[in-house]
Tab-separated table of C-alpha atoms in Angstrom:
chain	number	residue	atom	x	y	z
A	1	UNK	CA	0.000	0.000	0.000
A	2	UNK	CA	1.467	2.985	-0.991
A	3	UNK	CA	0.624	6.766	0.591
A	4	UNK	CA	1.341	10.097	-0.756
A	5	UNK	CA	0.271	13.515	0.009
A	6	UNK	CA	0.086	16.986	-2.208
A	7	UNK	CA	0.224	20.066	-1.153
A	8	UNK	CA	0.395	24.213	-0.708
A	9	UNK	CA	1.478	26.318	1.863
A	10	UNK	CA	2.014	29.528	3.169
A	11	UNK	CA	5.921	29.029	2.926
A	12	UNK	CA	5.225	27.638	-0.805
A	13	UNK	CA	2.640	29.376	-2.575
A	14	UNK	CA	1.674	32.974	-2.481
A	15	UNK	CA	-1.749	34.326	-0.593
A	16	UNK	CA	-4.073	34.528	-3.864
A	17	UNK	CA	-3.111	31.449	-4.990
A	18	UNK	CA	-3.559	29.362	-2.296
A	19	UNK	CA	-7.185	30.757	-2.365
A	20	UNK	CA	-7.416	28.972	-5.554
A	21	UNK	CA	-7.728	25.721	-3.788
A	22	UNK	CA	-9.150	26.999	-0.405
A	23	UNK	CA	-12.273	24.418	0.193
A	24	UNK	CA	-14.914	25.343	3.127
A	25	UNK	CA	-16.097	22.139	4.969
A	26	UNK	CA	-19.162	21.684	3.018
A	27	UNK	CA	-17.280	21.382	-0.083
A	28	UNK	CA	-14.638	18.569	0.712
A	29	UNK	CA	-17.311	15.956	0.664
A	30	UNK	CA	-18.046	16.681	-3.019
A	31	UNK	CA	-14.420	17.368	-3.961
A	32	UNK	CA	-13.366	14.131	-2.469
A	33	UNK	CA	-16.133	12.030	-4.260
A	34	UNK	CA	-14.994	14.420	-8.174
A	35	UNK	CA	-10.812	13.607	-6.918
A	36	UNK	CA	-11.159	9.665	-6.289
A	37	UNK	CA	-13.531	9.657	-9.360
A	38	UNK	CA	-11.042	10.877	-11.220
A	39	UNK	CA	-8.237	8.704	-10.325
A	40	UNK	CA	-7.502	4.828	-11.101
A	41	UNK	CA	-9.206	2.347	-8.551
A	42	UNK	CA	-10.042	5.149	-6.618
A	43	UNK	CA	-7.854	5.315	-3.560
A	44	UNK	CA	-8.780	6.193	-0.383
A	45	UNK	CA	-8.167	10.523	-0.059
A	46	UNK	CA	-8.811	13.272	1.983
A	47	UNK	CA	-8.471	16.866	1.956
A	48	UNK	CA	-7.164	19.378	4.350
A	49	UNK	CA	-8.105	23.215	3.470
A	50	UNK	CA	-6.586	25.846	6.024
A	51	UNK	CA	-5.670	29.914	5.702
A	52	UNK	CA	-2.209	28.665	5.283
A	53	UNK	CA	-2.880	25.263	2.675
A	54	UNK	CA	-4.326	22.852	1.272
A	55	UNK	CA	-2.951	19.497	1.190
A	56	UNK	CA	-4.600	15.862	-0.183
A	57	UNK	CA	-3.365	12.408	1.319
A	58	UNK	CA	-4.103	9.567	-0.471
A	59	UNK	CA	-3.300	6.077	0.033
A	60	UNK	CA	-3.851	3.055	-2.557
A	61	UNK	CA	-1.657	0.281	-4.539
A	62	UNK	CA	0.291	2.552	-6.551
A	63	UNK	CA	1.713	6.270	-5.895
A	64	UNK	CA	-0.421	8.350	-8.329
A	65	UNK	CA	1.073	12.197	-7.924
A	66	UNK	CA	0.865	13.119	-11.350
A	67	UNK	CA	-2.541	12.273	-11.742
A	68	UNK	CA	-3.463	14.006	-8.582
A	69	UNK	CA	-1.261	17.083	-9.256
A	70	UNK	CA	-3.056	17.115	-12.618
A	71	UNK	CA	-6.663	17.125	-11.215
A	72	UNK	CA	-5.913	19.569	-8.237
A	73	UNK	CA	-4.738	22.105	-11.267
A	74	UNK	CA	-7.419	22.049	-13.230
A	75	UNK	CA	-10.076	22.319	-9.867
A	76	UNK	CA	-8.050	25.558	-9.235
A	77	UNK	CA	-8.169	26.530	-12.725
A	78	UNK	CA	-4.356	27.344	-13.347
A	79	UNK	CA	-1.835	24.951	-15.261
A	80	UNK	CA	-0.218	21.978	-14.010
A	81	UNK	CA	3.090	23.463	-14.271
A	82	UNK	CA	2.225	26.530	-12.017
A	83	UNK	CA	0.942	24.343	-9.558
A	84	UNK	CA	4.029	22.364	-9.612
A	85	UNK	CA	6.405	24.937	-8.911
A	86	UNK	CA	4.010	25.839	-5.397
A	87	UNK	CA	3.491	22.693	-4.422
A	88	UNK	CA	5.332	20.129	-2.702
A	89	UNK	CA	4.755	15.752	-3.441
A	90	UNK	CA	5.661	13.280	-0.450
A	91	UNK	CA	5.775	9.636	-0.408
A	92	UNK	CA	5.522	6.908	2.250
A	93	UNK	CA	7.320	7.894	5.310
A	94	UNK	CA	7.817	11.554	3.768
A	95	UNK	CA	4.402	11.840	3.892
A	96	UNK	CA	3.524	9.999	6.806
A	97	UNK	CA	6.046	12.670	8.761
A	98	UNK	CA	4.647	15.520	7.174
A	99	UNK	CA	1.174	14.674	7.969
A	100	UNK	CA	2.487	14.331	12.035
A	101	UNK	CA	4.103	17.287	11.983
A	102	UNK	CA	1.311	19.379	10.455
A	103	UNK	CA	-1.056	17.772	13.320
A	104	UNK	CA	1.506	18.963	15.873
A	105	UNK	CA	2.036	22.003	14.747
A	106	UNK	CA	5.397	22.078	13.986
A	107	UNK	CA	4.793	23.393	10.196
A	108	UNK	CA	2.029	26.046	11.087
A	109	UNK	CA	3.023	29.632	10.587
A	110	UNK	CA	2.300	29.951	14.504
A	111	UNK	CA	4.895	27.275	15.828
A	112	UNK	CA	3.123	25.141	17.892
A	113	UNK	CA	-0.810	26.136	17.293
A	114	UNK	CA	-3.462	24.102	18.288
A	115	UNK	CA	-5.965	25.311	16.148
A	116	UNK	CA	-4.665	22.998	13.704
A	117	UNK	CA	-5.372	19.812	15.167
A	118	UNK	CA	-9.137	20.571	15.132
A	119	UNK	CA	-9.402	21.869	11.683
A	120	UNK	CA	-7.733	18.378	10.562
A	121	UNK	CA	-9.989	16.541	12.980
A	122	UNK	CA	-13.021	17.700	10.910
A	123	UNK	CA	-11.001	17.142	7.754
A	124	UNK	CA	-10.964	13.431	8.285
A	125	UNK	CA	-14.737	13.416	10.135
A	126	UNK	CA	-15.767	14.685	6.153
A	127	UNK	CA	-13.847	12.306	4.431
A	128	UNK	CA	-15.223	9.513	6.709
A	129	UNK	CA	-18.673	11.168	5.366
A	130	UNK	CA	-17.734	11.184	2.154
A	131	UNK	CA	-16.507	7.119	2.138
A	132	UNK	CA	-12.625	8.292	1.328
A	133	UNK	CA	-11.326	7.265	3.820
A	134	UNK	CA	-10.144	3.399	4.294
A	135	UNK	CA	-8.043	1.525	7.026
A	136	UNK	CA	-5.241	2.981	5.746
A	137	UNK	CA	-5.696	6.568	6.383
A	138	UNK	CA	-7.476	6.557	9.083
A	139	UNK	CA	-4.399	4.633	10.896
A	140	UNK	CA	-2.337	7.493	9.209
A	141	UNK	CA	-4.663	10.257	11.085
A	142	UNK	CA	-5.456	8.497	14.272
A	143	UNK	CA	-1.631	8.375	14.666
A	144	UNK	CA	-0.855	11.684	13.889
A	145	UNK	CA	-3.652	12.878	16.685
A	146	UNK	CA	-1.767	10.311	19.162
A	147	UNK	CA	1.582	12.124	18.046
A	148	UNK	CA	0.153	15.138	18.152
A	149	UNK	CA	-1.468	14.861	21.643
A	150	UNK	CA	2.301	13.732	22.859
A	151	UNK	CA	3.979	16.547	21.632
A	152	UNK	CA	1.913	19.066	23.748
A	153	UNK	CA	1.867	17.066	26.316
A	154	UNK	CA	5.703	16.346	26.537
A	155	UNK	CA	7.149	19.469	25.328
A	156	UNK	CA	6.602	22.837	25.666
A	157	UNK	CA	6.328	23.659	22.068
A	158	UNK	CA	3.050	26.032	22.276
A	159	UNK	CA	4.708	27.967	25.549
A	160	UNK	CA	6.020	30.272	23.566
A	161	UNK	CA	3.630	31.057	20.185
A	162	UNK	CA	2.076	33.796	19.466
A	163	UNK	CA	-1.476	33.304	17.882
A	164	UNK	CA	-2.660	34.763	15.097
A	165	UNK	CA	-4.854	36.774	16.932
A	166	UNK	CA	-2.692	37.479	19.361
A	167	UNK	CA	-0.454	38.965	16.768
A	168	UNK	CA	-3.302	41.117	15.657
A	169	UNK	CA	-3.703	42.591	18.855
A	170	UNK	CA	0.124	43.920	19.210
A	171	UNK	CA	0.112	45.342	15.066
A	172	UNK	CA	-3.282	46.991	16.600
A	173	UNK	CA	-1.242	48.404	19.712
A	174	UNK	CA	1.406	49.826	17.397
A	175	UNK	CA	-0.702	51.943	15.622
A	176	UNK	CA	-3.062	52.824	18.360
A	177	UNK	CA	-1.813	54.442	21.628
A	178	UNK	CA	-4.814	53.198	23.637
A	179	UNK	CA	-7.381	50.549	22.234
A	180	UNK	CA	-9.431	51.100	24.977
A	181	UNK	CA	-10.622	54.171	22.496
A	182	UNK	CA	-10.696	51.981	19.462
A	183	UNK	CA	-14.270	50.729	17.986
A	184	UNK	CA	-13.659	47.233	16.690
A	185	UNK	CA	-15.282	45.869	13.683
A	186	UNK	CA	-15.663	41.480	13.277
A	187	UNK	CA	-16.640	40.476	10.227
A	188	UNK	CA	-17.751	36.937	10.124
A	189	UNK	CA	-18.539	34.967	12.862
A	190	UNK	CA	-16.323	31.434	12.832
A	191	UNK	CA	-13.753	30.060	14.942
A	192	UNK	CA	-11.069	32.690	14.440
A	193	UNK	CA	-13.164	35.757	14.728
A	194	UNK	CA	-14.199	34.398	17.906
A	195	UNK	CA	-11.136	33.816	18.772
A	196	UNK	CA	-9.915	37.506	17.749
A	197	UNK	CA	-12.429	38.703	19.795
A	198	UNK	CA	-11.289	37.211	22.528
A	199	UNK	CA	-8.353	38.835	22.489
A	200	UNK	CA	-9.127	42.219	22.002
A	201	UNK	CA	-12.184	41.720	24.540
A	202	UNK	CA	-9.340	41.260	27.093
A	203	UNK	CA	-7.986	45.141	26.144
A	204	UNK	CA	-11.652	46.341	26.717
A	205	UNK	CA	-12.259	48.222	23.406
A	206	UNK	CA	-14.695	51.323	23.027
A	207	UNK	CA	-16.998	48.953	21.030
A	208	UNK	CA	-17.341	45.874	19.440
A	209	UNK	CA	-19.526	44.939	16.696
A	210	UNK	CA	-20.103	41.435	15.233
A	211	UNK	CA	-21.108	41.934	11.412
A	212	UNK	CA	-22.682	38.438	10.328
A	213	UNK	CA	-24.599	37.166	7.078
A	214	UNK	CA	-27.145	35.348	9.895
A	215	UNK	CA	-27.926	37.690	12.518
A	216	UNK	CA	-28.452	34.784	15.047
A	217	UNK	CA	-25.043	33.615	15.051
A	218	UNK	CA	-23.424	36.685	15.559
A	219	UNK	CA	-25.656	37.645	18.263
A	220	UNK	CA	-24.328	34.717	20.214
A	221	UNK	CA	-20.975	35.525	19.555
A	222	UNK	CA	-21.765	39.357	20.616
A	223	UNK	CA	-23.339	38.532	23.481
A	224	UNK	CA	-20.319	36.670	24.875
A	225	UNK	CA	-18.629	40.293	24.837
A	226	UNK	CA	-21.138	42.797	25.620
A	227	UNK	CA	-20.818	43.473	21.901
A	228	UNK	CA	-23.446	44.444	18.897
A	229	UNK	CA	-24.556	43.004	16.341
A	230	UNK	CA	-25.176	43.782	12.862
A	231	UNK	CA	-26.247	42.686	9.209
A	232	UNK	CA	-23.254	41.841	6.555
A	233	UNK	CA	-25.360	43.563	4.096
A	234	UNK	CA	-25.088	47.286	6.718
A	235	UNK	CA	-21.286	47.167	6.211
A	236	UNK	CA	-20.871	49.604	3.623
A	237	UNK	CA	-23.149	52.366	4.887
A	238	UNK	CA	-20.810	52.009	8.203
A	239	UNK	CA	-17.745	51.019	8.202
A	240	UNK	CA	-16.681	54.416	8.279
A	241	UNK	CA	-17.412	54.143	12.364
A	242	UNK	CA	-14.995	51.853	12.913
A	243	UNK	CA	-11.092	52.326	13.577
A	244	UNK	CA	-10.269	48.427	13.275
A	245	UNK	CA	-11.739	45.936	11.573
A	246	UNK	CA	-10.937	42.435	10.995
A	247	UNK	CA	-11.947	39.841	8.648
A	248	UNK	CA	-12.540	36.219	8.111
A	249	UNK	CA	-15.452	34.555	5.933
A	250	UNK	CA	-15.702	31.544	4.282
A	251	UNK	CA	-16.938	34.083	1.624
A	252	UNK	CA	-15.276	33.253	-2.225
A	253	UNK	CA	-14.855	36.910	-3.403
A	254	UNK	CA	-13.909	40.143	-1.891
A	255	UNK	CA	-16.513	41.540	0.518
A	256	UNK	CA	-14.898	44.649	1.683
A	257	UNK	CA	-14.161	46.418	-1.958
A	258	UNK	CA	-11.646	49.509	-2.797
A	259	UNK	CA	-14.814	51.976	-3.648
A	260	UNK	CA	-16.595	51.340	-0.015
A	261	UNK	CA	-13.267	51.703	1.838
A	262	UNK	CA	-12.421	54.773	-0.168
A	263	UNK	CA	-16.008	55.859	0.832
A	264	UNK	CA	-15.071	55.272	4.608
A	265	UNK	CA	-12.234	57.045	4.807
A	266	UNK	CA	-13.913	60.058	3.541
A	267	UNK	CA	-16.188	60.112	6.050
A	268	UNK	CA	-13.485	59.477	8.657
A	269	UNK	CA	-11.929	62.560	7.417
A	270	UNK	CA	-9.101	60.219	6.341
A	271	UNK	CA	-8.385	59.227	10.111
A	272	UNK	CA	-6.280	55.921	9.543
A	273	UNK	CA	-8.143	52.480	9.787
A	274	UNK	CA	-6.590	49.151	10.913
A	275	UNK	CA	-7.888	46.183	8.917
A	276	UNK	CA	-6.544	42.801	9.391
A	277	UNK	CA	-7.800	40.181	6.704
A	278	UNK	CA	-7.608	36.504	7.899
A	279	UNK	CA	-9.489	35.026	5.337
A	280	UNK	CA	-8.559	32.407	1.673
A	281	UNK	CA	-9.689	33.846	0.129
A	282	UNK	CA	-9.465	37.421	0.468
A	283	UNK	CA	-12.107	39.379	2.343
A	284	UNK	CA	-10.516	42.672	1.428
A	285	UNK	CA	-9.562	43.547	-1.821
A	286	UNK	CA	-5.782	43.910	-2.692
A	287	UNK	CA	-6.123	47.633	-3.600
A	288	UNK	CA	-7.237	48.435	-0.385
A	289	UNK	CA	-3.675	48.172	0.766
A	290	UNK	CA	-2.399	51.081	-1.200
A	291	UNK	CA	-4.303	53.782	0.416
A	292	UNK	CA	-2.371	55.638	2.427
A	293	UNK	CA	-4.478	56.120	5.306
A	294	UNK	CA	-5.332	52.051	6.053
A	295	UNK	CA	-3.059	49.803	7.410
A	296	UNK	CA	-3.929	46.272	5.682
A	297	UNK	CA	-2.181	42.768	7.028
A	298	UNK	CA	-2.944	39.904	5.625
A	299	UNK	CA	-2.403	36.312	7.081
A	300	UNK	CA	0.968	36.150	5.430
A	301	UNK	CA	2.031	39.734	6.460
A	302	UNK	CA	1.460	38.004	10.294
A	303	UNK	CA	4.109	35.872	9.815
A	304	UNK	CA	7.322	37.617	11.151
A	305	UNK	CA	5.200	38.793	14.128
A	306	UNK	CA	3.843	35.337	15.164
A	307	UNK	CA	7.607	33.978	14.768
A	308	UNK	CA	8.787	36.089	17.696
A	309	UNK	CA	11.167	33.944	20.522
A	310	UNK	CA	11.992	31.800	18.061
A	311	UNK	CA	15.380	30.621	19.808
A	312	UNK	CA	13.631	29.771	23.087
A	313	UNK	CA	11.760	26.997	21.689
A	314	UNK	CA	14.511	25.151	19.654
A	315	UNK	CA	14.886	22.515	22.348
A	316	UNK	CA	11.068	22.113	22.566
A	317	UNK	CA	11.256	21.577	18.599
A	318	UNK	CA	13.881	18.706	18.985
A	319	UNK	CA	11.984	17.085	21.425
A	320	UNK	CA	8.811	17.656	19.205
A	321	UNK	CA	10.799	16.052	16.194
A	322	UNK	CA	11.934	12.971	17.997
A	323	UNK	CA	8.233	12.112	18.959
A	324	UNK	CA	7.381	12.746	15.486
A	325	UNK	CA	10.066	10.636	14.020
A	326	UNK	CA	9.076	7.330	16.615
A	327	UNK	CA	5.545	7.550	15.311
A	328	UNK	CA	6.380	7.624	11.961
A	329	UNK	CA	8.980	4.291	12.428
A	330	UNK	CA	5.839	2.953	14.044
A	331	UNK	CA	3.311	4.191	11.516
A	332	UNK	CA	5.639	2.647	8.221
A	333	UNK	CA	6.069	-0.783	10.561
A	334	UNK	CA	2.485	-0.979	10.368
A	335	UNK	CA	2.406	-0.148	6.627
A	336	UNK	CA	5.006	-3.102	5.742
A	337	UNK	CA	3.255	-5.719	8.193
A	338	UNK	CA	-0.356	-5.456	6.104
A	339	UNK	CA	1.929	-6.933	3.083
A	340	UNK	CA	1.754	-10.088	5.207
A	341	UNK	CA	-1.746	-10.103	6.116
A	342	UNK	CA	-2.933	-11.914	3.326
A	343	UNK	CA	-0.249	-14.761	3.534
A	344	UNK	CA	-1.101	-14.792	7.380
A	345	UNK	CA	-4.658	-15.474	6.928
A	346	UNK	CA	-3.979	-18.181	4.682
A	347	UNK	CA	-1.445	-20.013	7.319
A	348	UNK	CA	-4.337	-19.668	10.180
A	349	UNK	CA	-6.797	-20.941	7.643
A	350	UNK	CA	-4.583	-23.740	6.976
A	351	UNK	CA	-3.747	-24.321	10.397
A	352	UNK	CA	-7.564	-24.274	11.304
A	353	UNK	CA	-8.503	-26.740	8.967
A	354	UNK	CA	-5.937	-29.718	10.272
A	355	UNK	CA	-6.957	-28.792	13.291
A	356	UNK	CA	-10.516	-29.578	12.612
A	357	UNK	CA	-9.774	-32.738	10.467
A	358	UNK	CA	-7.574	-34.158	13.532
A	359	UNK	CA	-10.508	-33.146	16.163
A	360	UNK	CA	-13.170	-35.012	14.240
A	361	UNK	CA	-11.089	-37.930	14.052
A	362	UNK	CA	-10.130	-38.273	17.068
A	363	UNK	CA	-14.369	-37.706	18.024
A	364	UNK	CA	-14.949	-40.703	15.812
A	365	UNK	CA	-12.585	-42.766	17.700
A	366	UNK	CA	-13.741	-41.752	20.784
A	367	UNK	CA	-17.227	-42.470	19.893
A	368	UNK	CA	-16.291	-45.731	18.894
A	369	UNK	CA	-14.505	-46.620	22.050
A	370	UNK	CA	-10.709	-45.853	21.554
A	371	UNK	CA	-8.985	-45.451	24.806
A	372	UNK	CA	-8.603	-41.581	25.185
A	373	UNK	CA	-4.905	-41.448	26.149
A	374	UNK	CA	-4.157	-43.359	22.658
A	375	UNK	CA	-6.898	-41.052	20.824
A	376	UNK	CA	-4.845	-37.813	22.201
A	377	UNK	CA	-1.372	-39.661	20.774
A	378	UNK	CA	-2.780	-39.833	17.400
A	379	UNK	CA	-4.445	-36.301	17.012
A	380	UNK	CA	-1.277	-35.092	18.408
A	381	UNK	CA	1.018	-36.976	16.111
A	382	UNK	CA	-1.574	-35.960	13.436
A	383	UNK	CA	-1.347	-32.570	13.748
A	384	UNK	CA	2.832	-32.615	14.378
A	385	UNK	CA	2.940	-34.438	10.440
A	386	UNK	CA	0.729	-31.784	8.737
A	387	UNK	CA	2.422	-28.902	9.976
A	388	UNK	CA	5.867	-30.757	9.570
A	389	UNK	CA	5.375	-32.129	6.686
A	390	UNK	CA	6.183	-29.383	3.955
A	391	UNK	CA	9.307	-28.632	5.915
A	392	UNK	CA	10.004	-32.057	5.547
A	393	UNK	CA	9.368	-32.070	1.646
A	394	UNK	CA	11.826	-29.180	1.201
A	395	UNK	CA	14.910	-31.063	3.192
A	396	UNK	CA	14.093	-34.090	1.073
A	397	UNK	CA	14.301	-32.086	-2.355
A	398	UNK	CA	16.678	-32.623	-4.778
A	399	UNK	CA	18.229	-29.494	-5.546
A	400	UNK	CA	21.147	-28.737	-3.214
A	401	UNK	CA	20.566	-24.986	-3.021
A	402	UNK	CA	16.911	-25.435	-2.246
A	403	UNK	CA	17.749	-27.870	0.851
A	404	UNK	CA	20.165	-25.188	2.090
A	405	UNK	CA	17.899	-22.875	1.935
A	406	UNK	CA	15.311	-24.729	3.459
A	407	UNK	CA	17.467	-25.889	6.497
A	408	UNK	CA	18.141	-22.200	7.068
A	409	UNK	CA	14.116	-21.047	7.441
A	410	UNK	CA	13.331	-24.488	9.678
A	411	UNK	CA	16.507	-23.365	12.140
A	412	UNK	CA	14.652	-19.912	11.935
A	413	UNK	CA	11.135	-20.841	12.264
A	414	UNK	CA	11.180	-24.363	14.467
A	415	UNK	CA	14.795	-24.553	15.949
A	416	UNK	CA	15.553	-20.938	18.247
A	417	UNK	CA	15.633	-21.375	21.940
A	418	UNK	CA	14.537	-17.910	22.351
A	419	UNK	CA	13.228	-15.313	20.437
């Protein structure tokens, strides 16, 4: 069985491309049924879709990267040959190690993130939905949660990182002298806007407003903060009353467009606006970044802030590696034993039929009279000549080089002391 694993990242593939191939939940169920469709024998797949990539493990008789490359293009709608030059193609263990370490954390922008492990959690609950996933990759990810669950655990790899959110909150402080004046914009109302807010909650902002497609949800998220609520479709008539605002939809196109942030800032009187835009895609448009009175940051323009202290958690990220590294051995060990399966269940089948023969004549006997101490000597010696008797056959054979051979594997298999 062979596994393999394709992928972008933030370190390989720049922000608008990787929203080429960024999939919200309720897609990868349909993408995984059009990707094993489209493939030979139709391995088993999944599909993991973050802000910083999108990756696809697959696992079936043969590697088939080119084919998989090939059909990941053409969903994105750019050429094979682009996609190749972002993307990176793992094998076997390669994969199996990149897979543990992404679960861990140890290849997130923020070193050590837990957010991770949940978003790959539901990854593999929707390929489960979708029937992708067989025996095989669901060893792969139930190992990489075990892995994952001993790294934080057993190192302090997450003492140091600074979230994503967290790093939003210090770019905020830089540019404001006291957020306890600043009105605070949310738009959306998922995991990491709740998360944002949470953050700047703790700084007590002047206000806080949760803008939402479905008022409900964002009412429950407001109402965890003291905040308001408002409609998505209200955003352009005022955004102008906000000083920050940060985004992250599930949303395919721009929401927040160059003409209604120009409009803003008019009304502001051109007094500067912090935007943060968390979302792949884009929530903001790229022009917004080039007026000179906002202060734009995208997920990759986090990066060198949520890499801070860096050289204090080196030793944490060799023990991290080490863990990741043992469950790997363990996770290939398991790969190479299921090439035996077959021949095993054909020795225990064997095995199960002389037994059986021997016990029913050894019943007939007993039925018949047979003194039971001689009936036990002859299913014994019964048994002892099937199982002995190919052996036998082999040391009997003719060719020279086959009897050595087969006087090594008996010595192996019927002559050690000890194991």
């Amino acid at each position: 069985m062979a596994v393999w694993a394709l992928g972008i990242n933030h370190t390989t593939a720049p922000l608008d491309l990787r929203g080429r191939f960024a999939f919200a939940i309720d897609q990868v169920e349909p993408t995984l049924r059009g990707l094993r469709e489209s493939l030979p024998n139709q391995p088993e797949a999944a599909l993991i879709s973050t802000c910083n990539r999108t990756e696809i493990y697959c696992a079936g008789e043969q590697p088939q990267l080119e084919h998989t490359l090939d059909w990941l293009a053409e969903t994105g709608g750019v050429s094979p040959a682009l996609l190749r030059t972002h993307s990176y193609t793992l094998e076997d263990s390669r994969a199996a190690r990149h897979a543990f370490r992404v679960t861990s954390g140890l290849d997130s922008m923020v070193l050590g993130e837990t957010q991770i492990l949940g978003q790959i959690k539901n990854a593999v609950r929707a390929a489960e939905a979708a029937g992708a996933l067989g025996n095989t990759l669901s060893q792969l990810f139930q190992r990489s949660f075990a892995v994952a669950k001993e790294v934080r655990t057993s190192t302090e790899i997450g003492a140091h990182s600074i979230s994503m959110a967290a790093a939003a909150v210090r770019l905020a402080g830089q540019l404001f002298e006291d957020l306890g004046e600043v009105k605070m914009l949310f738009v959306g109302a998922g995991e990491m806007i709740e998360l944002c807010a949470t953050h700047f909650a703790a700084k007590t902002p002047k206000c806080m407003v949760i803008a939402n497609r479905t008022l409900e949800r964002g009412e429950k998220l407001a109402s965890r903060f003291g905040g308001e609520v408002m409609h998505l479709a209200e955003l352009p008539d005022r955004l102008h009353e906000f000083d920050a605002v940060i985004s992250c939809t599930a949303s395919t196109l721009p929401i927040i467009g160059l003409g209604t942030v120009e409009s803003a800032l008019k009304k502001r009187k051109r007094r500067p606006m912090f935007m943060v835009d968390l979302a792949v895609p884009r929530d903001i448009e790229v022009e917004v970044k080039a007026l000179e009175d906002i202060y734009l940051y995208t997920v990759d323009d986090l990066s060198s802030v949520v890499q801070t202290a860096q050289a204090s958690r080196q030793a944490a990220v060799a023990q991290a590696e080490a863990i990741v590294d043992a469950g790997v051995l363990s996770f290939m060990h398991w790969i190479d034993q299921r090439g035996s399966v077959p021949l095993i269940q054909q020795l225990n089948a064997q095995a199960d039929e002389w037994r059986a023969n021997e016990i029913a004549r050894a019943r007939k006997l007993l039925a018949k009279g047979a003194d039971v101490d001689a009936v036990l000597e002859a299913l014994s010696k019964g048994l002892t000549q099937k199982m002995l008797h190919g052996a036998m056959a082999e040391l009997r054979a003719g060719d020279a080089k086959a009897r050595e051979h087969a006087s090594t594997a008996i010595q192996h298999f019927f002559l050690r002391k000890e194991r």
